[in-house]
């Protein structure tokens, strides 16, 4: 197992008396409301998923991230983690004076302000997303940001794990579990989907090379039509129970918002998995991509540009299908047969069948996964 990214696991969650004091102190501080997505990001910083970050980026670190894909310290970091505020709020913030970050009227963290600064949205967007097209969802969000940024370390008051506390583990916890299991090599699998047999095969190919598989669904704000979070979690539980050796696979979630920054985000995902204790990260074609903004292989190729990342990308190439002639799942890299022998994985077709309550072909979809999904009133985000 590698050390956490940057050398040590960050823990910015306040405990016991420190926490009570922070709640009391927060009352006398400037109060800055934060959005749900910002709070999620803060919690990821607090429990060390974003190690070595201890808070929101200051201007030097942001410059490094945008132009060198590294923090000012030289540690690889590809995604800007910043707190944006309006002018009136910025004027109330100054270096050395802590402020309270507030969600739903309650203080969730103390921010130790180190830097209050302006930034160039076009630069932030185009460096992060390799485009300044406002049709890109990540770029559009940058242009909606407020005009000032506040950087500094966080002390987290809110370290709650809702809404799925039983499968929402921190890096210190997963590292302990992987160690207990005796896994020397662990591959992290990123997903936002309920599993079909193509995903399962990919995971099992990877399991032939490493000791353990860490299935780590990203949970959070979703698009209309995406599988709901609880459906994804339940589907994986059933798949693991029925089709994986229990001592070779582990699942917990990653509450996080997708940014669709393609290759930069693939590196970000790898850093998070390294913090969880993974030695390998499974990287798919067009990983964290959207539309046609990134070359499908870009998220794989970018790993060659960082020789100090200390987590290995693993790529299972080829699109899977069931081949009647091979009588198994195959890809164009393994099967020589004509198209009329192939049953492809069509996300839309499978989905329509699930909605209609018809079982998809068991060659493509596990009946146990289908059955558990039928128990939900709502399968998809509306
Ligand atoms: Zn074949």
Short mmCIF file of C-alpha atoms and ligand atoms in Angstrom, two decimals:
data_model
loop_
_atom_site.label_atom_id
_atom_site.label_comp_id
_atom_site.label_asym_id
_atom_site.label_seq_id
_atom_site.Cartn_x
_atom_site.Cartn_y
_atom_site.Cartn_z
CA UNK A 1 0.00 0.00 0.00
CA UNK A 2 1.34 3.43 -0.89
CA UNK A 3 1.44 6.29 1.58
CA UNK A 4 -1.42 8.77 1.22
CA UNK A 5 -0.95 11.39 -1.48
CA UNK A 6 1.55 14.00 -0.29
CA UNK A 7 2.85 11.64 2.43
CA UNK A 8 0.30 11.85 5.22
CA UNK A 9 -3.40 11.34 5.69
CA UNK A 10 -5.13 14.61 6.52
CA UNK A 11 -7.68 14.69 9.36
CA UNK A 12 -9.32 18.10 9.79
CA UNK A 13 -12.38 16.81 11.67
CA UNK A 14 -12.73 18.43 15.07
CA UNK A 15 -13.40 16.13 18.01
CA UNK A 16 -14.89 16.43 21.51
CA UNK A 17 -14.10 19.66 23.34
CA UNK A 18 -12.46 21.23 20.26
CA UNK A 19 -15.70 20.76 18.38
CA UNK A 20 -17.85 22.27 21.16
CA UNK A 21 -15.52 25.26 21.35
CA UNK A 22 -15.65 25.78 17.57
CA UNK A 23 -19.47 25.73 17.62
CA UNK A 24 -19.46 28.37 20.37
CA UNK A 25 -16.75 30.48 18.67
CA UNK A 26 -18.57 30.35 15.32
CA UNK A 27 -21.40 32.47 16.72
CA UNK A 28 -19.09 35.50 16.97
CA UNK A 29 -17.55 35.06 13.50
CA UNK A 30 -18.46 36.27 10.03
CA UNK A 31 -20.92 33.68 8.71
CA UNK A 32 -20.64 32.43 5.13
CA UNK A 33 -23.40 30.11 3.85
CA UNK A 34 -22.22 27.23 1.67
CA UNK A 35 -24.09 25.03 -0.82
CA UNK A 36 -24.62 21.27 -0.36
CA UNK A 37 -21.98 20.46 -3.01
CA UNK A 38 -19.43 22.69 -1.25
CA UNK A 39 -20.14 20.98 2.07
CA UNK A 40 -19.61 17.59 0.43
CA UNK A 41 -16.23 18.78 -0.85
CA UNK A 42 -15.34 20.16 2.60
CA UNK A 43 -16.14 16.80 4.18
CA UNK A 44 -13.88 15.10 1.64
CA UNK A 45 -11.08 17.45 2.70
CA UNK A 46 -11.88 16.93 6.39
CA UNK A 47 -11.60 13.12 6.35
CA UNK A 48 -8.51 13.04 4.14
CA UNK A 49 -9.99 11.85 0.84
CA UNK A 50 -8.38 14.93 -0.74
CA UNK A 51 -5.05 14.61 1.14
CA UNK A 52 -2.80 16.61 1.16
CA UNK A 53 -5.40 19.42 0.93
CA UNK A 54 -6.27 20.86 4.33
CA UNK A 55 -8.68 23.48 3.04
CA UNK A 56 -9.51 25.65 0.03
CA UNK A 57 -6.72 26.69 -2.33
CA UNK A 58 -4.99 30.04 -2.00
CA UNK A 59 -3.82 31.97 -5.07
CA UNK A 60 -0.33 30.40 -5.30
CA UNK A 61 -1.72 26.87 -5.12
CA UNK A 62 -4.47 27.70 -7.63
CA UNK A 63 -1.90 29.08 -10.08
CA UNK A 64 0.12 25.89 -9.71
CA UNK A 65 -2.91 23.65 -10.21
CA UNK A 66 -4.07 25.50 -13.32
CA UNK A 67 -0.72 25.80 -15.07
CA UNK A 68 1.44 22.95 -13.72
CA UNK A 69 -1.23 20.54 -12.42
CA UNK A 70 0.63 20.71 -9.11
CA UNK A 71 0.26 22.53 -5.79
CA UNK A 72 2.85 25.17 -4.92
CA UNK A 73 4.62 22.42 -2.89
CA UNK A 74 5.08 20.41 -6.11
CA UNK A 75 2.57 17.68 -5.20
CA UNK A 76 0.36 16.63 -8.12
CA UNK A 77 -3.12 18.21 -8.00
CA UNK A 78 -5.33 18.70 -11.03
CA UNK A 79 -8.73 20.02 -9.91
CA UNK A 80 -9.18 23.52 -8.39
CA UNK A 81 -10.77 23.18 -4.93
CA UNK A 82 -11.84 26.75 -4.21
CA UNK A 83 -14.42 28.66 -2.19
CA UNK A 84 -16.07 31.47 -4.14
CA UNK A 85 -17.72 34.42 -2.39
CA UNK A 86 -19.26 37.73 -3.48
CA UNK A 87 -17.56 41.12 -3.07
CA UNK A 88 -19.46 42.06 0.11
CA UNK A 89 -18.43 38.79 1.78
CA UNK A 90 -14.83 39.08 0.53
CA UNK A 91 -14.59 42.52 2.15
CA UNK A 92 -15.48 40.95 5.49
CA UNK A 93 -12.72 38.31 5.18
CA UNK A 94 -9.09 38.94 5.97
CA UNK A 95 -5.99 36.84 6.57
CA UNK A 96 -5.70 35.68 10.17
CA UNK A 97 -9.39 36.11 11.01
CA UNK A 98 -11.30 32.83 10.97
CA UNK A 99 -14.83 32.75 9.56
CA UNK A 100 -17.70 30.29 10.09
CA UNK A 101 -19.02 28.31 7.10
CA UNK A 102 -22.71 27.68 7.57
CA UNK A 103 -25.15 25.16 6.03
CA UNK A 104 -28.91 25.29 6.73
CA UNK A 105 -28.30 27.84 9.50
CA UNK A 106 -25.75 25.73 11.43
CA UNK A 107 -21.96 26.16 11.46
CA UNK A 108 -20.31 23.25 9.62
CA UNK A 109 -16.69 24.41 9.68
CA UNK A 110 -14.25 27.11 10.69
CA UNK A 111 -12.20 28.46 7.78
CA UNK A 112 -8.82 29.91 8.81
CA UNK A 113 -8.54 32.60 6.14
CA UNK A 114 -5.10 32.81 4.55
CA UNK A 115 -5.88 34.44 1.23
CA UNK A 116 -8.69 36.53 -0.30
CA UNK A 117 -8.26 37.07 -4.03
CA UNK A 118 -9.78 37.59 -7.44
CA UNK A 119 -9.32 35.25 -10.39
CA UNK A 120 -9.91 34.96 -14.10
CA UNK A 121 -12.91 32.74 -14.84
CA UNK A 122 -11.89 32.17 -18.46
CA UNK A 123 -8.46 31.00 -17.30
CA UNK A 124 -9.89 28.76 -14.55
CA UNK A 125 -12.36 27.19 -16.99
CA UNK A 126 -10.06 26.71 -19.96
CA UNK A 127 -7.15 25.30 -17.94
CA UNK A 128 -9.35 22.89 -15.98
CA UNK A 129 -11.62 21.70 -18.78
CA UNK A 130 -9.42 22.29 -21.84
CA UNK A 131 -12.28 24.31 -23.34
CA UNK A 132 -14.05 27.58 -22.61
CA UNK A 133 -17.29 26.42 -24.25
CA UNK A 134 -20.10 27.30 -21.84
CA UNK A 135 -22.07 24.28 -23.11
CA UNK A 136 -19.61 22.16 -21.11
CA UNK A 137 -21.32 21.67 -17.70
CA UNK A 138 -18.08 22.28 -15.77
CA UNK A 139 -17.31 25.47 -17.67
CA UNK A 140 -20.88 26.70 -17.19
CA UNK A 141 -20.49 26.25 -13.43
CA UNK A 142 -17.26 28.27 -13.37
CA UNK A 143 -19.05 31.19 -15.04
CA UNK A 144 -21.78 30.97 -12.37
CA UNK A 145 -19.19 31.31 -9.59
CA UNK A 146 -18.92 34.48 -7.51
CA UNK A 147 -16.06 36.86 -8.18
CA UNK A 148 -13.74 36.31 -5.20
CA UNK A 149 -12.01 33.27 -3.73
CA UNK A 150 -11.10 32.65 -0.10
CA UNK A 151 -8.32 30.19 0.68
CA UNK A 152 -7.30 28.64 4.00
CA UNK A 153 -7.37 25.56 6.20
CA UNK A 154 -10.63 24.08 7.41
CA UNK A 155 -11.59 22.75 10.81
CA UNK A 156 -14.66 20.62 10.24
CA UNK A 157 -17.50 20.71 12.75
CA UNK A 158 -19.80 18.58 10.57
CA UNK A 159 -18.25 15.18 9.88
CA UNK A 160 -21.57 13.32 9.50
CA UNK A 161 -21.76 10.54 6.92
CA UNK A 162 -25.38 10.85 5.82
CA UNK A 163 -27.22 9.68 3.76
CA UNK A 164 -25.54 6.22 3.62
CA UNK A 165 -23.42 6.14 6.80
CA UNK A 166 -22.97 2.34 6.86
CA UNK A 167 -21.15 2.33 3.52
CA UNK A 168 -19.53 5.78 3.57
CA UNK A 169 -16.00 5.09 4.77
CA UNK A 170 -13.07 7.43 5.33
CA UNK A 171 -9.57 6.63 4.04
CA UNK A 172 -8.29 5.75 7.53
CA UNK A 173 -11.08 3.14 7.69
CA UNK A 174 -10.60 1.61 4.23
CA UNK A 175 -6.82 1.47 4.74
CA UNK A 176 -7.37 -0.48 7.95
CA UNK A 177 -9.79 -2.85 6.22
CA UNK A 178 -7.48 -3.50 3.25
CA UNK A 179 -4.66 -4.19 5.69
CA UNK A 180 -6.81 -6.59 7.75
CA UNK A 181 -7.69 -8.44 4.56
CA UNK A 182 -4.00 -8.76 3.78
CA UNK A 183 -4.35 -7.06 0.40
CA UNK A 184 -1.01 -5.81 -0.92
CA UNK A 185 -2.53 -4.60 -4.19
CA UNK A 186 -5.99 -3.05 -4.49
CA UNK A 187 -7.69 -1.68 -7.61
CA UNK A 188 -10.22 1.12 -7.26
CA UNK A 189 -13.27 0.99 -9.52
CA UNK A 190 -15.11 4.21 -10.22
CA UNK A 191 -18.78 3.99 -11.14
CA UNK A 192 -21.98 5.99 -11.40
CA UNK A 193 -24.05 3.10 -12.71
CA UNK A 194 -25.78 -0.09 -11.67
CA UNK A 195 -23.64 -3.01 -12.88
CA UNK A 196 -24.27 -5.11 -15.99
CA UNK A 197 -22.17 -8.17 -16.81
CA UNK A 198 -19.72 -6.14 -18.91
CA UNK A 199 -18.77 -4.16 -15.79
CA UNK A 200 -18.56 -7.39 -13.80
CA UNK A 201 -16.26 -9.00 -16.36
CA UNK A 202 -13.98 -5.95 -16.35
CA UNK A 203 -13.79 -6.10 -12.55
CA UNK A 204 -13.02 -9.80 -12.64
CA UNK A 205 -10.30 -9.41 -15.25
CA UNK A 206 -8.70 -6.84 -12.95
CA UNK A 207 -9.13 -9.18 -9.96
CA UNK A 208 -6.96 -11.71 -11.76
CA UNK A 209 -4.05 -9.28 -11.35
CA UNK A 210 -4.59 -7.68 -7.92
CA UNK A 211 -5.44 -8.93 -4.41
CA UNK A 212 -8.54 -6.83 -3.88
CA UNK A 213 -11.16 -4.82 -5.71
CA UNK A 214 -12.51 -1.63 -4.17
CA UNK A 215 -15.85 -0.73 -5.78
CA UNK A 216 -16.32 2.95 -5.06
CA UNK A 217 -19.54 4.41 -6.53
CA UNK A 218 -19.66 8.19 -6.78
CA UNK A 219 -22.80 9.37 -5.02
CA UNK A 220 -24.26 12.83 -5.32
CA UNK A 221 -25.97 15.26 -7.64
CA UNK A 222 -27.07 13.38 -10.72
CA UNK A 223 -28.63 14.01 -14.08
CA UNK A 224 -32.25 13.21 -14.83
CA UNK A 225 -32.45 9.58 -15.95
CA UNK A 226 -29.43 8.39 -13.92
CA UNK A 227 -29.88 5.44 -11.57
CA UNK A 228 -30.72 6.65 -8.05
CA UNK A 229 -27.94 6.27 -5.50
CA UNK A 230 -29.71 3.68 -3.34
CA UNK A 231 -30.38 1.53 -6.43
CA UNK A 232 -26.70 1.54 -7.39
CA UNK A 233 -25.60 0.59 -3.87
CA UNK A 234 -28.18 -2.19 -3.52
CA UNK A 235 -27.43 -3.58 -7.00
CA UNK A 236 -23.73 -3.87 -6.17
CA UNK A 237 -24.45 -5.46 -2.79
CA UNK A 238 -26.49 -8.17 -4.51
CA UNK A 239 -23.90 -8.66 -7.27
CA UNK A 240 -21.07 -9.00 -4.75
CA UNK A 241 -23.07 -11.37 -2.55
CA UNK A 242 -23.90 -13.69 -5.44
CA UNK A 243 -20.96 -13.46 -7.84
CA UNK A 244 -17.78 -12.33 -6.06
CA UNK A 245 -15.59 -14.09 -3.48
CA UNK A 246 -16.40 -12.16 -0.30
CA UNK A 247 -12.77 -11.76 0.74
CA UNK A 248 -11.64 -10.24 -2.56
CA UNK A 249 -13.98 -7.29 -2.93
CA UNK A 250 -15.11 -4.35 -0.83
CA UNK A 251 -17.53 -1.51 -1.55
CA UNK A 252 -18.05 1.88 -0.02
CA UNK A 253 -19.24 5.11 -1.58
CA UNK A 254 -17.57 8.37 -2.53
CA UNK A 255 -19.92 11.35 -2.04
CA UNK A 256 -18.69 13.77 -4.69
CA UNK A 257 -19.85 15.84 -7.57
CA UNK A 258 -18.65 14.96 -11.06
CA UNK A 259 -17.01 17.87 -12.87
CA UNK A 260 -16.52 16.20 -16.26
CA UNK A 261 -12.93 17.42 -16.51
CA UNK A 262 -11.90 14.26 -18.40
CA UNK A 263 -8.17 13.52 -18.06
CA UNK A 264 -7.59 15.95 -15.19
CA UNK A 265 -10.47 14.37 -13.31
CA UNK A 266 -9.11 10.87 -13.96
CA UNK A 267 -5.95 11.93 -12.10
CA UNK A 268 -8.11 13.41 -9.33
CA UNK A 269 -10.02 10.13 -8.99
CA UNK A 270 -6.72 8.23 -8.84
CA UNK A 271 -5.43 10.51 -6.05
CA UNK A 272 -8.59 9.90 -4.02
CA UNK A 273 -8.28 6.11 -4.49
CA UNK A 274 -4.61 6.28 -3.49
CA UNK A 275 -5.72 7.98 -0.27
CA UNK A 276 -8.25 5.18 0.28
CA UNK A 277 -5.33 2.74 0.05
CA UNK A 278 -5.59 1.58 -3.57
CA UNK A 279 -2.44 0.74 -5.54
CA UNK A 280 -4.29 0.70 -8.88
CA UNK A 281 -7.11 2.71 -10.40
CA UNK A 282 -9.28 1.30 -13.16
CA UNK A 283 -9.52 3.95 -15.86
CA UNK A 284 -12.10 3.59 -18.57
CA UNK A 285 -12.32 5.07 -22.04
CA UNK A 286 -13.58 8.66 -21.82
CA UNK A 287 -13.27 8.51 -18.02
CA UNK A 288 -15.08 11.50 -16.46
CA UNK A 289 -15.72 12.86 -19.94
CA UNK A 290 -18.79 14.55 -21.34
CA UNK A 291 -19.91 15.13 -24.93
CA UNK A 292 -16.96 15.04 -27.33
CA UNK A 293 -14.65 17.36 -25.40
CA UNK A 294 -11.91 14.78 -24.72
CA UNK A 295 -10.25 12.14 -26.83
CA UNK A 296 -11.51 8.77 -25.50
CA UNK A 297 -7.93 7.71 -24.65
CA UNK A 298 -6.87 11.05 -23.11
CA UNK A 299 -7.81 10.03 -19.56
CA UNK A 300 -5.61 6.93 -19.96
CA UNK A 301 -2.67 8.64 -21.67
CA UNK A 302 -2.40 11.47 -19.10
CA UNK A 303 -1.02 9.02 -16.50
CA UNK A 304 2.20 8.81 -18.52
CA UNK A 305 2.79 12.50 -17.81
CA UNK A 306 3.13 11.92 -14.04
CA UNK A 307 5.84 9.53 -12.88
CA UNK A 308 5.44 10.46 -9.19
CA UNK A 309 1.71 9.67 -8.84
CA UNK A 310 2.32 6.34 -7.06
CA UNK A 311 -0.89 4.70 -8.24
CA UNK A 312 -1.06 2.64 -11.40
CA UNK A 313 -3.82 3.08 -13.97
CA UNK A 314 -5.36 -0.17 -15.23
CA UNK A 315 -7.30 -0.22 -18.45
CA UNK A 316 -9.39 -3.08 -19.77
CA UNK A 317 -9.62 -2.25 -23.44
CA UNK A 318 -12.44 -3.15 -25.79
CA UNK A 319 -16.21 -2.93 -25.63
CA UNK A 320 -17.85 -6.09 -24.33
CA UNK A 321 -20.74 -8.01 -25.93
CA UNK A 322 -22.05 -11.55 -25.72
CA UNK A 323 -20.93 -13.66 -28.69
CA UNK A 324 -23.16 -16.63 -29.54
CA UNK A 325 -20.33 -18.40 -31.35
CA UNK A 326 -17.77 -17.89 -28.53
CA UNK A 327 -20.60 -18.63 -26.11
CA UNK A 328 -19.26 -16.02 -23.68
CA UNK A 329 -18.76 -12.32 -23.09
CA UNK A 330 -16.10 -11.06 -25.48
CA UNK A 331 -14.79 -7.90 -27.09
CA UNK A 332 -13.56 -7.02 -30.56
CA UNK A 333 -10.07 -7.60 -29.14
CA UNK A 334 -10.84 -11.23 -28.27
CA UNK A 335 -13.54 -12.41 -30.68
CA UNK A 336 -13.21 -12.84 -34.47
CA UNK A 337 -16.89 -13.41 -35.28
CA UNK A 338 -19.35 -11.49 -37.40
CA UNK A 339 -21.71 -8.90 -35.97
CA UNK A 340 -24.76 -11.16 -36.37
CA UNK A 341 -23.27 -13.37 -33.63
CA UNK A 342 -23.02 -10.52 -31.15
CA UNK A 343 -25.49 -9.32 -28.51
CA UNK A 344 -24.33 -5.84 -27.55
CA UNK A 345 -24.80 -4.08 -24.21
CA UNK A 346 -27.29 -1.39 -25.04
CA UNK A 347 -27.74 0.80 -21.96
CA UNK A 348 -31.02 2.17 -23.31
CA UNK A 349 -32.47 -1.23 -24.23
CA UNK A 350 -31.54 -2.78 -20.86
CA UNK A 351 -32.94 0.23 -19.07
CA UNK A 352 -36.23 0.15 -20.97
CA UNK A 353 -36.66 -3.51 -20.06
CA UNK A 354 -35.95 -2.87 -16.38
CA UNK A 355 -38.51 -0.05 -16.35
CA UNK A 356 -41.05 -2.32 -18.04
CA UNK A 357 -40.37 -5.05 -15.46
CA UNK A 358 -39.01 -7.45 -18.10
CA UNK A 359 -35.87 -9.35 -17.26
CA UNK A 360 -32.95 -8.50 -19.58
CA UNK A 361 -31.05 -11.36 -21.20
CA UNK A 362 -29.22 -13.15 -18.33
CA UNK A 363 -26.19 -13.29 -20.63
CA UNK A 364 -25.99 -9.51 -20.22
CA UNK A 365 -27.59 -8.80 -16.86
CA UNK A 366 -27.67 -10.75 -13.59
CA UNK A 367 -31.23 -11.81 -12.68
CA UNK A 368 -30.50 -11.14 -8.98
CA UNK A 369 -29.61 -7.53 -9.80
CA UNK A 370 -32.76 -7.14 -11.89
CA UNK A 371 -34.90 -8.64 -9.12
CA UNK A 372 -33.62 -6.36 -6.39
CA UNK A 373 -34.15 -3.35 -8.66
CA UNK A 374 -37.79 -4.34 -9.12
CA UNK A 375 -38.28 -3.76 -5.38
CA UNK A 376 -37.71 0.00 -5.76
CA UNK A 377 -40.61 2.35 -6.51
CA UNK A 378 -38.31 4.76 -8.27
CA UNK A 379 -35.21 3.54 -10.08
CA UNK A 380 -34.09 6.70 -11.83
CA UNK A 381 -33.60 10.38 -11.00
CA UNK A 382 -36.63 12.35 -12.18
ZN1 LIG B 1 -17.04 -14.70 -30.86
#
